[in-house]
XYZ file of C-alpha atoms in Angstrom:
691
model
C 25.213 55.553 -43.732
C 21.814 56.664 -43.725
C 20.628 53.146 -44.275
C 22.610 52.436 -40.999
C 20.996 54.775 -39.422
C 17.590 54.082 -39.921
C 18.389 50.868 -39.352
C 19.647 51.900 -35.782
C 16.254 54.224 -34.471
C 14.321 51.257 -35.444
C 16.015 48.844 -33.360
C 15.913 51.802 -30.494
C 12.308 51.981 -31.640
C 11.602 48.428 -31.211
C 13.546 47.939 -28.101
C 11.411 50.847 -26.315
C 8.312 48.925 -27.237
C 9.371 45.874 -25.884
C 10.752 47.191 -22.377
C 7.314 49.242 -22.568
C 5.935 46.032 -23.012
C 7.908 43.887 -20.278
C 7.093 47.556 -17.781
C 3.482 46.801 -18.193
C 3.391 43.357 -17.918
C 5.615 43.110 -14.552
C 3.084 46.441 -13.254
C 0.472 43.762 -13.844
C 1.895 40.868 -12.355
C 2.501 42.941 -9.394
C -0.740 43.464 -9.114
C -1.521 40.326 -9.518
C 1.013 39.003 -7.221
C -0.274 42.153 -4.327
C -3.993 40.891 -5.125
C -3.142 36.953 -4.109
C -1.574 38.466 -1.435
C -4.392 40.566 -0.150
C -6.928 37.395 0.235
C -4.395 34.890 0.963
C -5.678 34.936 4.599
C -9.387 34.361 3.375
C -8.506 31.782 0.758
C -6.371 29.322 3.060
C -9.270 29.598 5.884
C -11.786 28.536 3.373
C -9.571 25.525 2.024
C -9.004 24.663 5.772
C -12.792 24.557 6.582
C -13.410 22.288 3.020
C -10.501 19.772 4.647
C -11.709 19.316 7.382
C -12.802 16.236 5.790
C -9.917 14.653 6.600
C -9.332 14.499 10.194
C -13.432 14.051 10.169
C -12.548 10.902 8.036
C -9.654 9.407 10.146
C -12.293 10.183 12.959
C -14.016 8.204 11.735
C -11.856 4.928 10.855
C -10.527 5.234 14.374
C -14.269 4.742 15.665
C -14.644 1.285 13.051
C -11.416 -0.105 14.778
C -13.231 0.091 18.218
C -16.017 -0.847 16.350
C -14.842 -3.865 15.044
C -13.546 -5.145 18.619
C -16.601 -4.403 19.643
C -18.080 -6.609 17.052
C -15.836 -9.438 17.809
C -15.853 -9.214 21.134
C -19.878 -9.646 21.169
C -20.113 -12.470 18.667
C -18.338 -15.004 21.361
C -17.464 -17.491 18.290
C -14.580 -19.416 19.747
C -12.178 -17.378 16.974
C -9.271 -15.047 18.955
C -9.110 -11.326 18.994
C -5.005 -10.916 17.460
C -4.499 -7.837 18.870
C -4.811 -8.745 22.421
C -1.987 -10.178 23.450
C -3.513 -12.995 26.268
C -6.002 -14.056 23.466
C -3.772 -14.828 20.468
C -1.326 -16.502 23.477
C -3.832 -18.540 24.324
C -4.668 -19.604 20.610
C -1.386 -20.461 20.126
C -0.864 -22.569 23.412
C -4.133 -24.653 22.978
C -3.103 -25.489 18.875
C 0.355 -26.466 20.120
C -1.580 -29.301 22.529
C -3.583 -30.735 19.332
C -1.321 -33.616 17.972
C -2.683 -36.190 15.542
C -4.233 -33.747 12.873
C -4.142 -34.646 9.541
C -3.788 -32.672 6.344
C -7.316 -31.899 5.715
C -7.409 -30.645 9.583
C -4.392 -28.443 9.743
C -5.730 -27.309 5.893
C -8.964 -26.201 6.994
C -7.924 -24.496 10.516
C -5.381 -22.408 8.052
C -8.400 -20.606 7.166
C -8.501 -19.251 10.373
C -4.804 -18.984 11.003
C -4.321 -16.655 7.980
C -7.087 -14.731 8.558
C -5.580 -13.842 11.896
C -1.901 -13.243 10.455
C -3.947 -10.717 7.700
C -5.812 -8.917 10.159
C -2.620 -7.851 12.220
C -0.884 -6.738 8.980
C -3.710 -4.927 8.136
C -3.682 -3.342 11.748
C 0.009 -2.134 11.397
C -1.078 -1.043 7.887
C -3.910 0.765 8.601
C -3.377 2.145 11.931
C -1.602 6.131 11.404
C 1.916 5.683 12.384
C 1.417 8.606 14.781
C -0.872 5.831 16.655
C 1.419 3.529 16.559
C 3.166 3.117 20.047
C 6.594 0.702 19.596
C 5.786 -1.797 22.004
C 2.477 -3.160 19.960
C 4.323 -3.113 16.349
C 6.731 -5.605 18.425
C 3.840 -7.836 19.625
C 1.918 -7.374 16.667
C 4.954 -8.251 14.454
C 5.757 -11.466 17.000
C 2.456 -12.977 16.986
C 2.850 -13.228 13.381
C 6.041 -15.012 13.287
C 4.944 -16.944 15.521
C 1.360 -18.278 13.987
C 3.494 -18.142 10.668
C 5.845 -20.666 11.962
C 3.357 -22.986 14.262
C 1.404 -22.986 10.657
C 4.534 -24.434 8.781
C 5.091 -26.392 11.813
C 2.053 -28.380 11.702
C 1.831 -28.962 7.743
C 5.406 -31.352 9.012
C 3.384 -33.143 11.437
C 0.452 -33.958 8.929
C 2.602 -34.988 6.038
C 4.580 -37.440 8.859
C 0.905 -39.212 10.058
C 0.315 -39.211 6.092
C 3.895 -41.003 5.000
C 3.416 -43.405 7.914
C 0.070 -44.810 5.895
C 2.580 -44.321 2.821
C 2.338 -48.305 2.343
C -1.537 -48.410 2.613
C -2.547 -46.032 0.428
C 0.088 -47.000 -2.712
C -0.753 -46.785 -6.361
C -1.729 -50.117 -8.307
C 0.042 -49.610 -10.789
C 3.509 -47.649 -9.759
C 3.532 -48.872 -5.966
C 4.471 -45.981 -4.884
C 2.087 -43.620 -3.082
C 0.830 -40.769 -4.711
C -1.324 -37.508 -3.378
C -2.139 -33.950 -4.152
C -4.553 -31.386 -2.005
C -5.815 -28.828 -3.571
C -7.189 -25.477 -1.470
C -7.775 -21.964 -1.652
C -4.970 -21.326 -0.247
C -2.375 -24.061 -0.270
C -1.749 -26.732 -2.776
C 0.307 -30.195 -1.542
C 2.044 -32.720 -3.710
C 3.649 -35.635 -2.026
C 5.183 -38.845 -3.366
C 5.945 -41.468 -1.115
C 9.178 -44.122 -3.249
C 8.058 -47.568 -1.722
C 9.288 -49.152 -4.534
C 12.756 -48.426 -5.349
C 12.903 -49.089 -8.688
C 16.117 -47.416 -10.557
C 13.925 -46.645 -13.858
C 11.363 -45.276 -12.297
C 12.905 -41.422 -11.905
C 10.197 -39.035 -13.705
C 7.220 -38.144 -11.507
C 4.449 -36.575 -12.382
C 1.237 -36.273 -10.066
C -1.949 -37.497 -11.944
C -3.886 -34.337 -13.645
C -1.095 -31.616 -13.871
C 2.318 -31.150 -15.177
C 3.866 -30.296 -11.692
C 7.015 -33.205 -11.950
C 10.523 -33.909 -11.017
C 13.128 -35.594 -13.031
C 15.162 -37.308 -9.792
C 18.600 -39.262 -10.309
C 19.254 -42.580 -9.418
C 20.595 -42.128 -5.699
C 16.907 -41.027 -5.127
C 15.571 -43.525 -6.853
C 16.393 -46.001 -5.247
C 16.280 -44.231 -1.559
C 13.613 -44.641 1.018
C 12.439 -40.856 0.602
C 9.485 -39.189 0.069
C 9.150 -35.965 -1.698
C 7.119 -32.860 -0.971
C 5.940 -29.753 -2.690
C 4.049 -27.691 -0.531
C 2.738 -24.419 -2.585
C 1.527 -22.283 -0.410
C 0.254 -19.320 -2.588
C 0.664 -16.984 0.508
C 4.511 -16.062 1.280
C 5.656 -16.532 5.144
C 9.131 -16.872 4.132
C 10.518 -13.339 3.481
C 11.074 -11.679 6.452
C 8.409 -8.709 7.282
C 8.752 -5.255 6.155
C 9.338 -2.691 8.489
C 6.758 -0.334 9.719
C 6.949 2.846 8.410
C 7.135 5.050 11.554
C 7.929 8.126 12.017
C 11.772 9.823 13.253
C 11.937 11.169 16.751
C 12.133 14.530 15.308
C 8.422 14.764 13.933
C 6.870 13.035 16.849
C 8.469 15.760 19.023
C 6.988 18.559 17.027
C 3.572 17.288 16.593
C 3.573 16.245 20.626
C 5.267 20.164 21.219
C 2.032 21.551 19.656
C -0.219 19.440 21.452
C 0.496 20.403 24.491
C 0.891 24.040 23.534
C -2.789 24.012 21.960
C -3.913 22.038 25.210
C -2.636 24.113 28.034
C -4.046 27.538 26.122
C -7.547 26.115 26.675
C -7.277 26.400 30.337
C -6.076 29.338 30.551
C -7.949 31.314 27.834
C -11.226 29.563 30.683
C -9.348 30.500 33.586
C -8.871 34.129 32.515
C -12.566 34.417 31.468
C -13.793 33.267 34.949
C -11.066 36.341 36.446
C -12.419 39.105 34.773
C -16.016 38.305 35.123
C -15.899 37.499 38.603
C -14.137 40.947 39.399
C -16.592 42.467 37.001
C -19.796 41.038 39.207
C -17.556 43.063 42.834
C -17.063 46.197 41.261
C -20.513 46.405 40.438
C -21.357 44.602 43.579
C -19.975 47.256 46.061
C -22.700 49.272 46.694
C -25.186 46.787 47.795
C -25.290 44.979 51.729
C -22.925 42.417 52.407
C -25.656 39.744 53.017
C -27.311 40.981 49.367
C -24.046 40.973 48.000
C -22.758 37.133 49.038
C -26.473 36.008 47.903
C -26.579 37.417 44.892
C -22.578 37.068 44.115
C -23.207 33.077 43.925
C -26.021 33.394 42.023
C -24.630 35.329 39.337
C -21.465 33.268 39.567
C -23.799 30.253 39.370
C -25.702 31.502 35.607
C -22.518 32.663 34.399
C -20.443 29.451 34.870
C -22.939 27.742 32.770
C -21.890 29.411 29.022
C -18.230 29.359 30.693
C -18.545 25.562 31.403
C -19.923 24.696 27.465
C -17.231 26.357 25.946
C -14.380 23.844 26.995
C -16.132 21.057 25.774
C -16.281 22.928 22.427
C -13.051 24.086 22.836
C -11.852 20.981 23.462
C -13.300 19.345 20.154
C -11.625 21.582 18.095
C -8.275 20.833 19.913
C -9.102 16.842 18.742
C -9.943 17.970 15.701
C -6.580 20.101 14.574
C -4.359 17.877 16.679
C -6.066 14.669 14.089
C -5.708 17.547 11.003
C -2.080 18.026 12.032
C -1.189 13.638 12.940
C -2.988 13.274 9.424
C -0.990 15.601 7.200
C 2.315 14.078 8.654
C 1.420 10.961 8.113
C 0.528 11.920 4.544
C 3.806 13.452 4.157
C 5.292 10.140 5.459
C 4.188 8.320 2.923
C 5.850 10.245 -0.091
C 9.337 10.107 2.150
C 12.353 8.766 0.426
C 15.366 7.028 0.840
C 18.352 8.192 0.330
C 20.326 4.845 -0.542
C 19.980 2.094 -1.738
C 19.750 -1.155 1.291
C 23.220 -2.350 1.588
C 23.687 -6.190 0.755
C 26.377 -8.159 1.863
C 26.269 -11.532 -0.578
C 26.625 -12.307 -3.940
C 23.194 -13.404 -5.569
C 21.408 -12.145 -3.168
C 17.975 -11.199 -4.328
C 17.424 -6.935 -3.251
C 13.609 -7.113 -2.053
C 13.442 -2.773 -2.583
C 14.075 -4.115 -6.218
C 12.340 -7.295 -6.802
C 9.068 -8.972 -5.251
C 7.971 -12.318 -4.928
C 4.889 -13.576 -6.528
C 2.518 -16.367 -6.586
C 3.403 -17.602 -3.236
C 6.394 -19.896 -2.024
C 6.836 -23.637 -3.364
C 8.186 -25.396 -0.723
C 10.388 -28.348 -1.896
C 11.707 -31.333 0.407
C 13.296 -35.060 0.183
C 11.975 -36.727 3.297
C 13.448 -39.951 5.119
C 10.463 -42.548 4.393
C 9.387 -43.190 8.373
C 8.857 -46.657 9.521
C 5.577 -48.083 7.703
C 2.059 -49.599 9.448
C 2.043 -52.683 9.687
C -1.157 -55.313 10.178
C -0.686 -57.439 13.290
C -3.536 -59.512 15.022
C -6.289 -56.543 13.538
C -4.663 -54.035 14.649
C -1.972 -51.565 13.546
C 1.241 -51.146 14.373
C 3.288 -48.130 13.867
C 7.340 -46.816 14.937
C 6.894 -43.480 16.165
C 10.091 -42.335 15.565
C 10.545 -39.670 18.960
C 13.114 -37.071 16.505
C 9.603 -36.901 13.696
C 9.917 -35.823 10.205
C 13.551 -35.854 9.155
C 15.125 -34.251 6.031
C 17.233 -36.046 3.864
C 20.122 -34.804 2.844
C 20.716 -33.746 -1.142
C 23.422 -33.968 -2.153
C 25.402 -35.271 1.169
C 27.430 -33.062 3.190
C 30.211 -35.395 3.018
C 30.411 -36.660 -0.234
C 34.019 -37.895 -0.931
C 33.097 -38.972 -4.217
C 35.922 -37.462 -6.885
C 32.272 -37.625 -9.414
C 30.284 -36.235 -6.888
C 29.072 -33.426 -9.783
C 28.156 -36.804 -11.923
C 26.674 -38.856 -8.606
C 24.522 -36.123 -7.414
C 23.282 -34.360 -10.468
C 20.763 -30.885 -9.914
C 17.182 -31.877 -9.333
C 14.871 -31.203 -12.884
C 11.679 -29.303 -11.171
C 8.145 -28.331 -13.232
C 5.860 -26.373 -11.446
C 2.984 -24.238 -12.312
C 2.557 -20.490 -11.946
C -0.307 -19.515 -10.018
C -3.092 -18.432 -12.374
C -3.987 -14.940 -10.632
C -0.636 -13.793 -10.999
C 0.726 -11.513 -13.792
C 4.060 -11.972 -15.335
C 4.800 -9.623 -17.342
C 8.280 -10.422 -18.340
C 9.557 -14.203 -17.622
C 9.449 -14.775 -14.437
C 13.613 -15.231 -12.287
C 13.402 -17.900 -9.486
C 14.888 -17.721 -6.399
C 16.069 -19.470 -3.534
C 15.668 -19.586 -0.242
C 18.751 -19.119 2.210
C 18.099 -20.324 5.468
C 21.186 -19.452 6.996
C 21.540 -15.950 5.560
C 17.358 -15.312 5.824
C 17.550 -14.004 2.705
C 16.863 -14.917 -1.359
C 19.077 -16.016 -3.410
C 19.552 -16.822 -6.962
C 22.626 -18.749 -7.170
C 22.234 -22.842 -7.694
C 19.670 -22.385 -9.945
C 20.053 -23.348 -14.025
C 18.287 -24.503 -17.104
C 15.360 -21.803 -16.368
C 12.597 -21.898 -18.877
C 9.210 -20.491 -18.634
C 6.028 -21.499 -21.180
C 3.782 -18.332 -20.714
C 0.481 -20.130 -22.607
C 1.003 -22.968 -20.448
C 1.925 -21.219 -17.155
C 4.745 -23.946 -16.895
C 7.994 -23.444 -15.315
C 11.203 -25.656 -15.662
C 14.583 -25.335 -13.803
C 17.097 -27.632 -12.369
C 17.743 -27.255 -8.684
C 21.028 -28.204 -6.849
C 19.372 -28.979 -3.399
C 16.093 -28.570 -2.680
C 14.726 -25.664 -0.462
C 11.300 -23.372 -0.712
C 11.885 -21.234 -3.422
C 9.084 -18.660 -5.530
C 9.262 -16.088 -8.676
C 10.198 -13.000 -8.545
C 9.641 -9.763 -11.313
C 10.672 -6.008 -10.991
C 9.040 -4.878 -8.354
C 8.823 -1.354 -10.397
C 7.749 -3.078 -13.716
C 4.925 -0.988 -14.755
C 7.020 2.451 -13.263
C 7.177 5.236 -14.185
C 3.716 5.375 -15.827
C 2.699 6.622 -19.079
C -0.158 8.476 -18.434
C -3.045 9.356 -15.716
C -6.539 10.269 -15.593
C -9.235 10.922 -12.597
C -13.060 11.609 -13.471
C -15.831 11.738 -11.404
C -18.497 8.670 -11.614
C -21.449 9.226 -10.073
C -22.092 11.018 -6.412
C -19.118 9.628 -4.139
C -17.090 7.871 -6.807
C -14.340 8.425 -8.991
C -12.237 6.248 -12.021
C -8.564 6.524 -11.463
C -7.244 5.145 -14.784
C -3.123 4.533 -14.675
C -1.848 2.973 -18.295
C 1.790 2.078 -18.146
C 4.078 0.500 -21.052
C 2.653 -3.218 -20.232
C -0.744 -2.207 -18.660
C -3.989 -0.134 -18.507
C -6.011 -0.381 -14.849
C -8.705 0.846 -14.253
C -9.827 1.921 -10.655
C -12.545 2.668 -9.188
C -12.879 4.789 -5.827
C -16.434 5.302 -3.669
C -16.689 6.048 -0.057
C -14.090 4.104 1.790
C -13.491 1.654 -1.241
C -11.763 0.823 -4.395
C -12.409 -1.865 -7.100
C -10.554 -3.090 -10.002
C -12.411 -2.085 -12.704
C -10.743 -3.066 -15.897
C -7.357 -4.368 -16.590
C -5.687 -4.659 -20.270
C -2.269 -6.518 -20.775
C -0.692 -5.086 -24.503
C -4.085 -3.820 -24.987
C -5.928 -6.478 -24.890
C -8.870 -7.277 -22.112
C -7.339 -9.518 -19.350
C -9.854 -11.169 -16.770
C -8.934 -11.529 -12.802
C -10.282 -12.533 -10.060
C -9.184 -9.444 -8.247
C -12.707 -7.637 -11.093
C -15.677 -6.267 -9.258
C -14.468 -6.778 -5.445
C -14.318 -3.974 -3.338
C -12.124 -3.522 -0.746
C -10.386 -1.228 1.930
C -7.913 1.052 -0.036
C -4.952 -0.900 1.852
C -6.170 -4.405 0.966
C -6.725 -3.216 -2.274
C -3.083 -1.947 -2.545
C -1.895 -5.565 -0.333
C -4.074 -7.045 -3.576
C -2.831 -5.728 -6.452
C 0.905 -5.851 -5.386
C 0.029 -9.786 -4.616
C -1.209 -10.358 -8.119
C 1.708 -8.611 -10.101
C -0.011 -5.861 -10.858
C 2.642 -2.591 -8.389
C 1.781 0.415 -9.104
C 2.239 1.906 -5.729
C 6.135 3.476 -5.131
C 7.518 2.467 -1.936
C 10.380 5.395 -0.506
C 13.364 3.581 -2.181
C 11.617 3.441 -5.588
C 13.131 6.495 -7.014
C 16.754 4.386 -6.845
C 15.070 1.891 -9.064
C 13.064 4.309 -11.258
C 13.859 7.269 -13.621
C 11.365 9.815 -11.955
C 10.042 13.553 -12.259
C 10.614 14.080 -8.903
C 8.279 17.050 -6.988
C 8.624 18.032 -3.036
C 6.509 15.672 -0.967
C 4.614 19.077 0.378
C 3.833 20.037 -3.011
C 2.800 16.183 -3.766
C 0.656 16.617 -0.695
C -1.357 19.689 -1.114
C -1.894 18.747 -4.641
C -3.449 15.334 -3.745
C -5.488 16.584 -1.065
C -7.306 19.532 -3.242
C -7.273 17.336 -6.206
C -9.069 14.602 -3.796
C -11.313 17.344 -2.782
C -12.788 18.969 -5.960
C -12.406 15.224 -7.858
C -17.087 14.981 -7.419
C -17.227 17.433 -10.248
C -13.775 18.096 -11.755
C -11.768 15.648 -13.779
C -7.746 15.441 -13.734
C -5.350 14.123 -16.235
C -1.467 13.716 -17.285
C 0.519 16.321 -18.811
C 3.818 16.313 -20.817
C 4.203 19.659 -19.523
C 5.261 18.270 -15.859
C 8.346 16.894 -16.303
C 9.501 20.758 -17.646
C 9.107 22.015 -14.259
C 11.596 22.080 -11.183
C 10.539 19.830 -8.619
C 8.727 22.458 -6.525
C 6.039 22.933 -8.794
C 3.668 20.301 -10.746
C 1.693 20.910 -14.016
C -1.449 18.688 -15.061
C -4.844 19.156 -16.912
C -8.325 20.310 -15.216
C -11.732 20.397 -16.198
C -15.353 20.823 -15.029
C -16.903 17.401 -15.382
C -20.289 17.366 -14.595
C -21.995 13.874 -14.553
C -24.940 14.767 -16.869
C -22.471 15.850 -19.512
C -22.055 13.642 -22.564
C -18.471 12.536 -22.995
C -16.607 14.702 -25.769
C -13.776 13.567 -28.191
C -12.009 16.378 -27.621
C -12.414 17.681 -24.078
C -11.533 21.866 -23.192
C -8.701 21.127 -20.370
C -6.936 23.796 -18.217
C -3.510 23.050 -18.078
C -2.444 24.278 -14.173
C 0.751 25.065 -13.021
C 0.718 24.443 -8.640
C 3.328 25.239 -6.162
C 1.350 24.430 -3.188
C 0.845 28.007 -2.619
C -0.203 29.437 -5.594
C -2.012 27.920 -8.226
C -2.035 29.663 -12.221
C -3.536 28.763 -15.259
C -0.603 28.442 -18.005
C -1.040 30.096 -21.509
C 0.260 27.194 -23.119
C -1.528 24.428 -24.270
C -0.332 20.363 -24.222
C -0.061 21.018 -28.140
C 2.159 24.013 -27.739
C 5.897 23.796 -29.096
C 7.690 25.141 -26.014
C 6.973 25.224 -22.163
C 6.479 28.719 -20.984
C 5.533 29.504 -17.109
C 2.985 32.823 -18.854
C 0.198 32.819 -16.957
C -3.044 33.086 -19.215
C -5.137 36.212 -20.148
C -7.684 37.327 -18.003
C -6.473 34.992 -15.302
C -5.881 35.564 -11.505
C -3.174 34.140 -9.447
C -5.139 31.672 -6.069
C -3.176 30.177 -2.708
C -4.991 26.862 -3.857
C -6.609 24.812 -6.476
C -10.291 25.325 -5.569
C -10.231 29.038 -5.673
C -8.572 28.948 -9.152
C -10.764 26.058 -10.950
C -14.159 28.405 -9.019
C -12.610 31.341 -11.266
C -13.786 29.606 -14.560
C -16.339 26.833 -13.017
C -20.429 26.547 -13.270
C -22.017 27.779 -9.735
C -23.306 23.475 -10.296
C -19.925 22.491 -9.954
C -18.955 24.673 -7.267
C -22.052 23.402 -5.299
C -21.438 19.532 -6.207
C -17.329 20.271 -4.692
C -19.120 20.207 -1.298
C -21.366 17.617 -1.269
C -19.478 14.129 -1.211
C -18.577 12.309 2.003
C -15.178 12.366 3.882
C -14.819 9.039 3.870
C -14.698 9.512 -0.446
C -12.513 12.414 -0.288
C -10.075 10.225 2.006
C -9.724 7.314 -0.081
C -9.280 9.537 -3.059
C -6.295 11.009 -1.463
C -5.274 8.020 -0.336
C -5.006 6.243 -3.604
C -3.189 9.775 -5.263
C -0.714 9.383 -2.139
C 0.198 5.897 -2.714
C 0.102 5.722 -6.364
C 2.190 9.344 -6.560
C 0.964 10.272 -10.152
C 2.672 13.420 -10.344
C 6.412 12.011 -9.347
C 6.266 8.684 -11.632
C 4.451 9.745 -14.709
């Protein structure tokens, strides 16, 4: 009984001590929260001043866009400005009128055409969504499609001109014509069946492993085989341009109108008050003197008032740009609600898969009438309908053994050397009727990664491409962002298959190194500085996609974070990136979607890299930052505040508590373009949600 009583007393004592400790802890937290609330406005005002670099960077980008247009205008090099409808339409019309161009001439002209298409695509991607008008989007996309169609038409016409001369270019050994043309943007293979030898069914182009195994019926027909490998993709429909909802546009428009209205109102009130004051002061003076002095005073006092609207106008402009930049950044992180609808079986979902290595245009062509020498002249019959495709298999094959008579054609293709496949590529064919890629009609696919050769059987010739899961490198395993120099950082992203190191400086990015399966891998992208948008496009084309889209969360298990929390975190991390390193934390998956957890440490340039750096674990909700008591090696997750630390409204003020004065000075030194580029890369990779 006594023992039981002692246990009860002990329990009550411990419970009272626990409650008292909890009370003291709660009081302490309440005081810290009150202190945070008290200085919140002050901290947010200071952050607003620091974040002025974003509208400044956007203004610079706008100025650069206008400057590049002006530079193009004064160059007078004969090339059109693709953003001006009249110039690009004139270029297209004049090129349509040019006839009898050889393949070499078309390939040379294609360099300019591809450059114009690239410029138009960059305009659509680099111009902020709130600055893009619907009519401009339609104009630019229309010009892109026209240029793409015309370029392909020119290749067809040039192919016809070459095939008319096939008999004069025949190979002495086989008696057939073979031609291979290589260029940086296209590779063209053409074979003309002049001898129609039924035993000549295996076709291999000289000095390549590209070729076909054709059935007997084709080996004895007047045909030509063409493989036009374009290293670009002009077949896949253009991606929709990211545009804000009408609701978001109206919110910003209303905000601007209100702000602009307030400026002249405030100025006119000041003028009225000053005039009244002048009238009261001059009542005791004679009428004539009053008129003279009154006019003088008004002129003198009008000067400072007239200056004021100019300053206010600039402030309003920067405020407007700031609002649109923030809205555009949030738009980058907007997730789609559902997957796109697909109505056909075997259709490729282009939100899940991506085409890589360009498009292989496979065509069986009817051999046109050949040139014939006659009395020193070359006579050729030109068909009115132009180059015709040979239908295989025939649409009306009544033979019961049609499958045996018209078997699939075996195709062997060389995979583009500058593209990385982390798994065996899949082959897709273009369905011209449905306007999409499909995986049916293709069989016996085999891939030799060492030789970079892919072989498959194709029921009918059509454009084909290689596809890979667009999210094969998502989610990321870890990431780190650390300073390298003034206005220069290194972003490292590690995935299941690869480790990418990206350098960012000023308004440029560069792939510093890449490891595939823990081995260094060389690529033509290394050591090439590009603008952030061009850099992202180049990495995607190379198969190194670490840039989620609005649909990516539907195909990848992610650690969802609220877009506003992400935007605020990335903006403030970019501001601090010149003096602080940030990295992934395993506890980021343990907190809810309205909080993000990552590690941070001071990293000055003169410091030597240490084996076990001392990281601080921060939790950020967009409105509050705090240092956590736990660390990466802790056994369990807890949101308990670290001893002797406080709450802050921004990451800047949070790190200020433990950072050196030198580090805080370094934070204010970087250029606005550098901070904006770092922020753009963080927004594009979405490290907090996809790792």
